[in-house]
């Protein structure tokens, strides 16, 4: 079950369905930077 939750979290982050990214939004407020970390995470997860 934990793995399923992790997968769902990763998919949600990839799709950008998260309402308020806690650390990500605070660390990278600009939208240009927000797109980069997401792509990097997607590549790492994939």
mmCIF file with all atom_site columns, C-alpha atoms in Angstrom:
data_model
loop_
_atom_site.group_PDB
_atom_site.id
_atom_site.type_symbol
_atom_site.label_atom_id
_atom_site.label_alt_id
_atom_site.label_comp_id
_atom_site.label_asym_id
_atom_site.label_entity_id
_atom_site.label_seq_id
_atom_site.pdbx_PDB_ins_code
_atom_site.Cartn_x
_atom_site.Cartn_y
_atom_site.Cartn_z
_atom_site.occupancy
_atom_site.B_iso_or_equiv
_atom_site.pdbx_formal_charge
_atom_site.auth_seq_id
_atom_site.auth_comp_id
_atom_site.auth_asym_id
_atom_site.auth_atom_id
_atom_site.pdbx_PDB_model_num
ATOM 1  C CA . UNK A 1 1  ? 0.000  0.000  0.000   1.00 0.00 ? 1  UNK A CA 1
ATOM 2  C CA . UNK A 1 2  ? 2.856  2.366  0.798   1.00 0.00 ? 2  UNK A CA 1
ATOM 3  C CA . UNK A 1 3  ? 4.282  1.835  -2.676  1.00 0.00 ? 3  UNK A CA 1
ATOM 4  C CA . UNK A 1 4  ? 0.921  2.655  -4.236  1.00 0.00 ? 4  UNK A CA 1
ATOM 5  C CA . UNK A 1 5  ? 0.759  5.909  -2.265  1.00 0.00 ? 5  UNK A CA 1
ATOM 6  C CA . UNK A 1 6  ? 4.278  6.824  -3.387  1.00 0.00 ? 6  UNK A CA 1
ATOM 7  C CA . UNK A 1 7  ? 3.406  6.119  -7.008  1.00 0.00 ? 7  UNK A CA 1
ATOM 8  C CA . UNK A 1 8  ? 0.246  8.201  -6.695  1.00 0.00 ? 8  UNK A CA 1
ATOM 9  C CA . UNK A 1 9  ? 2.267  11.034 -5.153  1.00 0.00 ? 9  UNK A CA 1
ATOM 10 C CA . UNK A 1 10 ? 4.815  10.882 -7.973  1.00 0.00 ? 10 UNK A CA 1
ATOM 11 C CA . UNK A 1 11 ? 2.075  10.832 -10.604 1.00 0.00 ? 11 UNK A CA 1
ATOM 12 C CA . UNK A 1 12 ? 0.311  13.743 -8.904  1.00 0.00 ? 12 UNK A CA 1
ATOM 13 C CA . UNK A 1 13 ? 3.555  15.727 -8.886  1.00 0.00 ? 13 UNK A CA 1
ATOM 14 C CA . UNK A 1 14 ? 4.198  14.875 -12.547 1.00 0.00 ? 14 UNK A CA 1
ATOM 15 C CA . UNK A 1 15 ? 0.691  15.924 -13.554 1.00 0.00 ? 15 UNK A CA 1
ATOM 16 C CA . UNK A 1 16 ? 0.951  18.982 -11.325 1.00 0.00 ? 16 UNK A CA 1
ATOM 17 C CA . UNK A 1 17 ? -2.263 18.156 -9.476  1.00 0.00 ? 17 UNK A CA 1
ATOM 18 C CA . UNK A 1 18 ? -0.724 19.136 -6.137  1.00 0.00 ? 18 UNK A CA 1
ATOM 19 C CA . UNK A 1 19 ? -2.631 22.187 -4.838  1.00 0.00 ? 19 UNK A CA 1
ATOM 20 C CA . UNK A 1 20 ? 0.256  23.694 -2.859  1.00 0.00 ? 20 UNK A CA 1
ATOM 21 C CA . UNK A 1 21 ? 3.782  22.282 -3.142  1.00 0.00 ? 21 UNK A CA 1
ATOM 22 C CA . UNK A 1 22 ? 5.189  22.866 0.380   1.00 0.00 ? 22 UNK A CA 1
ATOM 23 C CA . UNK A 1 23 ? 8.994  22.964 0.071   1.00 0.00 ? 23 UNK A CA 1
ATOM 24 C CA . UNK A 1 24 ? 9.139  23.100 -3.723  1.00 0.00 ? 24 UNK A CA 1
ATOM 25 C CA . UNK A 1 25 ? 7.079  26.290 -3.965  1.00 0.00 ? 25 UNK A CA 1
ATOM 26 C CA . UNK A 1 26 ? 9.020  27.954 -1.149  1.00 0.00 ? 26 UNK A CA 1
ATOM 27 C CA . UNK A 1 27 ? 12.436 26.953 -2.464  1.00 0.00 ? 27 UNK A CA 1
ATOM 28 C CA . UNK A 1 28 ? 11.571 27.778 -6.085  1.00 0.00 ? 28 UNK A CA 1
ATOM 29 C CA . UNK A 1 29 ? 8.958  30.528 -6.281  1.00 0.00 ? 29 UNK A CA 1
ATOM 30 C CA . UNK A 1 30 ? 9.487  31.422 -9.976  1.00 0.00 ? 30 UNK A CA 1
ATOM 31 C CA . UNK A 1 31 ? 7.502  29.315 -12.484 1.00 0.00 ? 31 UNK A CA 1
ATOM 32 C CA . UNK A 1 32 ? 10.535 28.778 -14.727 1.00 0.00 ? 32 UNK A CA 1
ATOM 33 C CA . UNK A 1 33 ? 12.363 27.017 -11.888 1.00 0.00 ? 33 UNK A CA 1
ATOM 34 C CA . UNK A 1 34 ? 9.267  25.061 -10.900 1.00 0.00 ? 34 UNK A CA 1
ATOM 35 C CA . UNK A 1 35 ? 9.222  23.420 -14.346 1.00 0.00 ? 35 UNK A CA 1
ATOM 36 C CA . UNK A 1 36 ? 12.860 22.342 -14.109 1.00 0.00 ? 36 UNK A CA 1
ATOM 37 C CA . UNK A 1 37 ? 12.766 20.432 -10.784 1.00 0.00 ? 37 UNK A CA 1
ATOM 38 C CA . UNK A 1 38 ? 9.578  18.672 -11.869 1.00 0.00 ? 38 UNK A CA 1
ATOM 39 C CA . UNK A 1 39 ? 11.188 17.454 -15.090 1.00 0.00 ? 39 UNK A CA 1
ATOM 40 C CA . UNK A 1 40 ? 14.314 16.360 -13.197 1.00 0.00 ? 40 UNK A CA 1
ATOM 41 C CA . UNK A 1 41 ? 12.183 14.422 -10.705 1.00 0.00 ? 41 UNK A CA 1
ATOM 42 C CA . UNK A 1 42 ? 10.199 12.870 -13.546 1.00 0.00 ? 42 UNK A CA 1
ATOM 43 C CA . UNK A 1 43 ? 13.400 11.675 -15.208 1.00 0.00 ? 43 UNK A CA 1
ATOM 44 C CA . UNK A 1 44 ? 14.728 10.291 -11.929 1.00 0.00 ? 44 UNK A CA 1
ATOM 45 C CA . UNK A 1 45 ? 11.461 8.540  -11.082 1.00 0.00 ? 45 UNK A CA 1
ATOM 46 C CA . UNK A 1 46 ? 11.128 7.123  -14.588 1.00 0.00 ? 46 UNK A CA 1
#
